[in-house]
PDB file of C-alpha atoms in Angstrom:
ATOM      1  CA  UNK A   7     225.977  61.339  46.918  1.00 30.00           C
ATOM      2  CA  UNK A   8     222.554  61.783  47.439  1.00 34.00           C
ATOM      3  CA  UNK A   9     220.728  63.848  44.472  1.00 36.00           C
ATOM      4  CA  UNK A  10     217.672  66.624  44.640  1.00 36.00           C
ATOM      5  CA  UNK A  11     215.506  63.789  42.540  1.00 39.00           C
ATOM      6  CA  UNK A  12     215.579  61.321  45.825  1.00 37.00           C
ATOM      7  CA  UNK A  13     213.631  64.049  47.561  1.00 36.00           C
ATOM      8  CA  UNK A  14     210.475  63.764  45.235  1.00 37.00           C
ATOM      9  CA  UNK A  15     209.872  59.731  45.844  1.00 38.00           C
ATOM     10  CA  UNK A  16     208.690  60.038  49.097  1.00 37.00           C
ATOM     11  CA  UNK A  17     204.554  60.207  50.695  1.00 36.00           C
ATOM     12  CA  UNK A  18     203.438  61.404  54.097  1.00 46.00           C
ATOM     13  CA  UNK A  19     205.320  60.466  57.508  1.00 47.00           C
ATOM     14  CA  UNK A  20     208.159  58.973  56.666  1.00 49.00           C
ATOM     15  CA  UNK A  21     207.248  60.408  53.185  1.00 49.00           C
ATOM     16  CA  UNK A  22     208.258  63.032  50.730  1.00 46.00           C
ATOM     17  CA  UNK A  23     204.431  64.846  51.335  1.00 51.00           C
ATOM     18  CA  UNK A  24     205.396  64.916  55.167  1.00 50.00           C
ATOM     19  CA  UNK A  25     208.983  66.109  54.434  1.00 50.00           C
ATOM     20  CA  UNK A  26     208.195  68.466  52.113  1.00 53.00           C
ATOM     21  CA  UNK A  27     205.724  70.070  54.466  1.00 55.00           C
ATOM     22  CA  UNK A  28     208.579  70.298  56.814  1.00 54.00           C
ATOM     23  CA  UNK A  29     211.065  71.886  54.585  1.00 60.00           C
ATOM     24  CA  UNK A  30     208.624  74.254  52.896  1.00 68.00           C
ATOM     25  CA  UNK A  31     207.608  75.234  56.950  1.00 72.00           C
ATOM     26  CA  UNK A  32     211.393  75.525  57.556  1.00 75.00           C
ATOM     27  CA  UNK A  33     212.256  77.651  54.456  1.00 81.00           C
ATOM     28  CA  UNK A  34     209.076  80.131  55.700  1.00 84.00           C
ATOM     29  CA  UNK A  35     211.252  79.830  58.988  1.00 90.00           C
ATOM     30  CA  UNK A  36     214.521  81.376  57.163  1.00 88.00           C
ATOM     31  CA  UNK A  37     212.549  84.068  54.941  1.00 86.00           C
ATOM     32  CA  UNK A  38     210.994  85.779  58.591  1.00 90.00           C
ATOM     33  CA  UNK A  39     214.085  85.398  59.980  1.00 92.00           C
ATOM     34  CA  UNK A  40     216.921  86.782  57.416  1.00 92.00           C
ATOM     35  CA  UNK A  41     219.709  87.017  60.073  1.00 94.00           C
ATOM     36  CA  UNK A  42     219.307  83.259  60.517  1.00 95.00           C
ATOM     37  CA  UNK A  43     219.257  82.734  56.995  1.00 93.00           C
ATOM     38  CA  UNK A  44     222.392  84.916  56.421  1.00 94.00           C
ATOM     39  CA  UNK A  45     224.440  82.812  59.266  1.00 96.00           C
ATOM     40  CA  UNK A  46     223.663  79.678  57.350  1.00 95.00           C
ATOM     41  CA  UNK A  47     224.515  81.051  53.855  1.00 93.00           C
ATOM     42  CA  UNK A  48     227.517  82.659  55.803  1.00 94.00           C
ATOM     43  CA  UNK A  49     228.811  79.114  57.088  1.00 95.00           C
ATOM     44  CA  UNK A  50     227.659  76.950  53.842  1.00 94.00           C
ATOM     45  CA  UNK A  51     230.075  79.422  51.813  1.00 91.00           C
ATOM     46  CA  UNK A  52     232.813  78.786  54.087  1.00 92.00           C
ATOM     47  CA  UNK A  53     232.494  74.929  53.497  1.00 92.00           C
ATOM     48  CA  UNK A  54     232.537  75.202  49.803  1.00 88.00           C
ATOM     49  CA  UNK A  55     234.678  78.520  49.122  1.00 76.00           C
ATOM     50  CA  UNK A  56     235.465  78.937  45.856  1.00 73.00           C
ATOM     51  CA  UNK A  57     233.020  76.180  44.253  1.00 68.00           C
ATOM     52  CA  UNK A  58     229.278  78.461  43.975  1.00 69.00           C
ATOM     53  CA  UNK A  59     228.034  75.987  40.729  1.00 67.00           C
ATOM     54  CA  UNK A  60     228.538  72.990  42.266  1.00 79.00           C
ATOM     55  CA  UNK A  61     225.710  70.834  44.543  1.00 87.00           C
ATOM     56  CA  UNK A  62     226.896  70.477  48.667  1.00 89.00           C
ATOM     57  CA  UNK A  63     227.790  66.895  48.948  1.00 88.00           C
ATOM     58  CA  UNK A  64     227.302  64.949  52.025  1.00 88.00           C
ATOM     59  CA  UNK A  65     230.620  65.091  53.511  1.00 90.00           C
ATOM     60  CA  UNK A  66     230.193  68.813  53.361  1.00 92.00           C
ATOM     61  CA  UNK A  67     226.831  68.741  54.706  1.00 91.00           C
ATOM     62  CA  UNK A  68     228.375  66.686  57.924  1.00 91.00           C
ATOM     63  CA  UNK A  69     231.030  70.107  58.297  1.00 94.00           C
ATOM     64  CA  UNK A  70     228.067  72.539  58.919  1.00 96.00           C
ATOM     65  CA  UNK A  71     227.071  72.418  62.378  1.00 95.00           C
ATOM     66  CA  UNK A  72     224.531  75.457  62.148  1.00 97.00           C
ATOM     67  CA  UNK A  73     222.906  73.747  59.399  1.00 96.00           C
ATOM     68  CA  UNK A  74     222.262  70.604  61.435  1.00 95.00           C
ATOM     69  CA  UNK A  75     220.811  73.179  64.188  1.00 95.00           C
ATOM     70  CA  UNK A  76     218.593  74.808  62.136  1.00 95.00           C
ATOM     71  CA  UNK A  77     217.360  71.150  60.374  1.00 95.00           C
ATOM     72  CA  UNK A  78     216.420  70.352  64.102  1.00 94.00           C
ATOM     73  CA  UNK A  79     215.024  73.481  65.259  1.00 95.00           C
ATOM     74  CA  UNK A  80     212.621  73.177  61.864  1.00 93.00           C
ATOM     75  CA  UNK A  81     211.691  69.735  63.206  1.00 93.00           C
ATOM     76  CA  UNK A  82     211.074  70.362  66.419  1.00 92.00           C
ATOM     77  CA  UNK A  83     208.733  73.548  65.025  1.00 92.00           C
ATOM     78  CA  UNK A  84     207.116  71.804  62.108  1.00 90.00           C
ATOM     79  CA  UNK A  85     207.509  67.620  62.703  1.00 88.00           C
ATOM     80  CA  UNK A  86     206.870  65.945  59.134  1.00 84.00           C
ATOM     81  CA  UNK A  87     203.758  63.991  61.184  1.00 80.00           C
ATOM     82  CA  UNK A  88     201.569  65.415  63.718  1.00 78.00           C
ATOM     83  CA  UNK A  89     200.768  62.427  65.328  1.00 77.00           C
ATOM     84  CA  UNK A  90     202.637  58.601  65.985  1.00 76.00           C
ATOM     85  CA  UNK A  91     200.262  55.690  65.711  1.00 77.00           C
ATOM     86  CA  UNK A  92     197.676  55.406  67.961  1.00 84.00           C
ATOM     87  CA  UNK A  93     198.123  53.194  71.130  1.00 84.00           C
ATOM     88  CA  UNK A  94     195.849  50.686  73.206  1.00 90.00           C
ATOM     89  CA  UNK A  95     196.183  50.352  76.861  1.00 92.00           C
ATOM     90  CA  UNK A  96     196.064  47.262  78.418  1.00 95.00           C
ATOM     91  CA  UNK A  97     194.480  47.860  81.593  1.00 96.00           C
ATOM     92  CA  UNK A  98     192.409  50.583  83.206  1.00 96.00           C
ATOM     93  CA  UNK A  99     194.955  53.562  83.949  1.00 94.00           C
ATOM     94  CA  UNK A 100     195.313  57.237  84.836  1.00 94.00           C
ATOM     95  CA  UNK A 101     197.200  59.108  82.118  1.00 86.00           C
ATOM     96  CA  UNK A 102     197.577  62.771  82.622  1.00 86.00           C
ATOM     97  CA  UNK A 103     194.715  62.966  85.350  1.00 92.00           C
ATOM     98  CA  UNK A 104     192.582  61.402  83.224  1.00 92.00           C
ATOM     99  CA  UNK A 105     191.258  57.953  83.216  1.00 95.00           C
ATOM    100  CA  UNK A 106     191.650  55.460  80.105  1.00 94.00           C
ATOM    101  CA  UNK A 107     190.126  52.358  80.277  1.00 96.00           C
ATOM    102  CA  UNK A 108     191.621  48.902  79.274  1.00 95.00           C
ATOM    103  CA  UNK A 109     191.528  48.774  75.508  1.00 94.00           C
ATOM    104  CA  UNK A 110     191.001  52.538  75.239  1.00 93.00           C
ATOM    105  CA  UNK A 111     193.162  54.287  72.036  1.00 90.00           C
ATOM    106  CA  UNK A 112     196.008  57.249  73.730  1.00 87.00           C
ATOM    107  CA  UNK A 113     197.226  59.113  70.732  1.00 85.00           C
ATOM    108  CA  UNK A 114     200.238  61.785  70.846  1.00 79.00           C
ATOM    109  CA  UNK A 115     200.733  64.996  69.463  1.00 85.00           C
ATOM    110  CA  UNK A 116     204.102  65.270  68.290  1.00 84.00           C
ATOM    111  CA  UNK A 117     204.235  68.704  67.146  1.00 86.00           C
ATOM    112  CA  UNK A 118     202.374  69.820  70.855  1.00 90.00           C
ATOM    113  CA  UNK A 119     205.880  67.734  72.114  1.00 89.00           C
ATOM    114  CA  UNK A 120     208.375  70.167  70.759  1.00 90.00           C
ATOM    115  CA  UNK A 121     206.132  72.821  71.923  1.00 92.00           C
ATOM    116  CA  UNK A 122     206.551  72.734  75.509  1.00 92.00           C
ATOM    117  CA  UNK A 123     206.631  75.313  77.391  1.00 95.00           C
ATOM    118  CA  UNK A 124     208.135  73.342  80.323  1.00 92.00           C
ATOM    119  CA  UNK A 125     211.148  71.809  78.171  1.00 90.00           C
ATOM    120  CA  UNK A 126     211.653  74.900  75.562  1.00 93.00           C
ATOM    121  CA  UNK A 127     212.769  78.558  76.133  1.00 92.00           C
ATOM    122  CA  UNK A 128     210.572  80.389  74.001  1.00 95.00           C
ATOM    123  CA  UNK A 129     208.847  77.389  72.193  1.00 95.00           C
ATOM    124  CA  UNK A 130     207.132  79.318  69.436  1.00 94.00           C
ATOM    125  CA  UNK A 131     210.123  80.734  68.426  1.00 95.00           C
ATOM    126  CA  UNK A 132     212.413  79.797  65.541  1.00 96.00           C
ATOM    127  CA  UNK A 133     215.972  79.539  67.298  1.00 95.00           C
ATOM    128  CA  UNK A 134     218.481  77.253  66.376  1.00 95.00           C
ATOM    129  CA  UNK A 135     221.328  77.637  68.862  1.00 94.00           C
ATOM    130  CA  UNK A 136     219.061  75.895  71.047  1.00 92.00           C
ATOM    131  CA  UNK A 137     220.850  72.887  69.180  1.00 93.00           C
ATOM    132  CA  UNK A 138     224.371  74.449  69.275  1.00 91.00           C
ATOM    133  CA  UNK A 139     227.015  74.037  72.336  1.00 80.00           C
ATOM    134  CA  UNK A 140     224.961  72.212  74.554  1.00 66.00           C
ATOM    135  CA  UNK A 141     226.595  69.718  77.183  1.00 62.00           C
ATOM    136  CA  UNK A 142     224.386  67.107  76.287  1.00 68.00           C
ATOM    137  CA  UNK A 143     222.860  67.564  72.523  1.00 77.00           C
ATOM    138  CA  UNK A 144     218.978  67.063  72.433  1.00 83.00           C
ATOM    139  CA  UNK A 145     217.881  63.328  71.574  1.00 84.00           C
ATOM    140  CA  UNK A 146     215.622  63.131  69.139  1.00 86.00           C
ATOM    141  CA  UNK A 147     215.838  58.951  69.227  1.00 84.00           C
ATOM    142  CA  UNK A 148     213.894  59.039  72.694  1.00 78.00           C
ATOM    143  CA  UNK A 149     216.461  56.807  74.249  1.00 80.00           C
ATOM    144  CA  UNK A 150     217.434  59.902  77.017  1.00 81.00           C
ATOM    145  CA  UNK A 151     214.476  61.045  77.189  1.00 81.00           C
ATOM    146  CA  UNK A 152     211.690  62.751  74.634  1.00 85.00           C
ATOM    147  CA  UNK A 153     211.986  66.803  73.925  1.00 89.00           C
ATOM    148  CA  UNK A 154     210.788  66.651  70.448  1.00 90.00           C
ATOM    149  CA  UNK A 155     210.144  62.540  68.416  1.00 88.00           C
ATOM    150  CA  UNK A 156     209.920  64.366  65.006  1.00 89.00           C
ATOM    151  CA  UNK A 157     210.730  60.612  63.677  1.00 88.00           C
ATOM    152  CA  UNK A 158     209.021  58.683  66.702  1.00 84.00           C
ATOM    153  CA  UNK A 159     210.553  57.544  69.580  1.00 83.00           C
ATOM    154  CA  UNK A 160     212.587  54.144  70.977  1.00 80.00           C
ATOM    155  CA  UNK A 161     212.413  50.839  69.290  1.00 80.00           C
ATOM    156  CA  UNK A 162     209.108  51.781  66.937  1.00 80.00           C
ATOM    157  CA  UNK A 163     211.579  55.092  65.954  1.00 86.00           C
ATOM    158  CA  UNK A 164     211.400  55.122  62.205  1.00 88.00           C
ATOM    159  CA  UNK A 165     213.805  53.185  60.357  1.00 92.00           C
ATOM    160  CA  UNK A 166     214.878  55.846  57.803  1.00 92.00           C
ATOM    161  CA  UNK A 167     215.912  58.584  60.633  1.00 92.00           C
ATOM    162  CA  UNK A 168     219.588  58.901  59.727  1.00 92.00           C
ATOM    163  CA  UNK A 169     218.993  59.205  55.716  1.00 92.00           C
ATOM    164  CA  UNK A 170     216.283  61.351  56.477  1.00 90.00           C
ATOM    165  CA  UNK A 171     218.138  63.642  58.114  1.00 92.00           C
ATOM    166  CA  UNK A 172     220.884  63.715  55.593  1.00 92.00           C
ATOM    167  CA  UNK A 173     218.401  64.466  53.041  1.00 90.00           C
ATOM    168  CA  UNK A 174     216.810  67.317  55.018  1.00 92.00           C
ATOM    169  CA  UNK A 175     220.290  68.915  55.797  1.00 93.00           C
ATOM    170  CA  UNK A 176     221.118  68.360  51.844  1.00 92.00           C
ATOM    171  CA  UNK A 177     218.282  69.853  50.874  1.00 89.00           C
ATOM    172  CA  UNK A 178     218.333  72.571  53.108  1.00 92.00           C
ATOM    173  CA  UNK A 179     221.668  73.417  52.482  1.00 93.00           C
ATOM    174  CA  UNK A 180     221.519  73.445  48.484  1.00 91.00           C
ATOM    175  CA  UNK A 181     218.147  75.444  48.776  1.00 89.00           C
ATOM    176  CA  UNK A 182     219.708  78.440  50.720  1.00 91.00           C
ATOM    177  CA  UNK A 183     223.694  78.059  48.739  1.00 90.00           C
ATOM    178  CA  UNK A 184     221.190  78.687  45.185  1.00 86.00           C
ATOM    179  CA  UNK A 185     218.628  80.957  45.996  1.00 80.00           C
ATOM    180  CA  UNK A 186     220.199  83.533  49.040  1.00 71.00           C
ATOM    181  CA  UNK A 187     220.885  86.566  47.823  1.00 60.00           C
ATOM    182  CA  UNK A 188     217.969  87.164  45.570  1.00 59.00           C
ATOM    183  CA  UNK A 189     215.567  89.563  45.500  1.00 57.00           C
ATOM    184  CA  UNK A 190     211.609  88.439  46.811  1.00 59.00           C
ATOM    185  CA  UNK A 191     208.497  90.745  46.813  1.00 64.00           C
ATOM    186  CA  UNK A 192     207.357  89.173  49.942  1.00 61.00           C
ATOM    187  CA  UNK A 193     206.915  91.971  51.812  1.00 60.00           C
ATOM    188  CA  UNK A 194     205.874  90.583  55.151  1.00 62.00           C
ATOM    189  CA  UNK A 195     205.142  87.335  56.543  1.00 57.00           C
ATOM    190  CA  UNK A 196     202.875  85.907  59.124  1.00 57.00           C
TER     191      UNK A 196
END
């Protein structure tokens, strides 16, 4: 089992700075939208009926399919990095319409990636079914090609994707099972 105290070792990008930025992003993402919120709560107390003091284990975590949609749609909206390492070309090319010359530095924006307005219905807004009962699920590995690369893309894809998202969807999950329900004076958020 994974505890809460792995989630404060990490630093930036592949780093508990970087995925805390992304979780506190995604929790703003649940408190302006409550019916969202409520649906989660909804299927994390069908998982573990009966058992409110206890922490959501992994196995459970792996049960909750709108959990694991609303971990991606948070990291396609709010990627722990904004950029991937820059890159050199090797010989004069056109990129884009524009020319880069051999040696010159092509940098990504990740976040700008899961923004598309080409790929993404609606890509400012926070909606997780876009992960849910698709025919083909959304790769976020690269290897079928890139929609979002919250975690990079093909072989330089960072190592730690797969605990990474385990801890997201454990954190995530344990967040909304112990504080739903309560009362906030946040009136209104932007």
């Amino acid at each position: 089992m994974v505890g809460m105290d792995g989630m404060i070792r990490w630093d930036d990008t592949g780093s508990m700075t970087g995925m805390i930025r992304h979780e506190n992003l995604g929790l703003v993402e649940l408190v302006k939208n409550p019916e969202i919120q409520g649906r989660l709560y909804e299927e994390i107390k069908s998982v573990v009926a009966g058992e409110e003091a206890k922490e959501i284990e992994e196995e459970e975590a792996h049960k909750m399919p709108y959990l694991k949609a609303v971990v991606l749609e948070g990291l396609r909206r709010h990627p722990p990095g904004r950029f991937v390492l820059p890159h050199s070309v090797t010989e004069d090319t056109v990129l884009g319409g524009y020319k880069v010359p051999k040696r010159g530095t092509v940098n990504f924006m990740v976040a700008e990636i899961g923004r598309d307005p080409a790929v993404w219905d609606e890509p400012m807004a926070f909606k997780p079914e876009r992960f849910m009962g698709e025919e083909e699920p959304v790769d976020i590995t690269g290897n079928r090609g890139i929609k979002m690369m919250p975690f990079g893309a093909g072989r330089r894809i960072c190592p730690g994707i797969g605990l990474a998202m385990l801890h997201l969807e454990y954190y995530l999950a344990n967040m909304v099972k112990s504080l739903s329900g309560r009362k906030s004076k946040v009136t209104k958020l932007t």
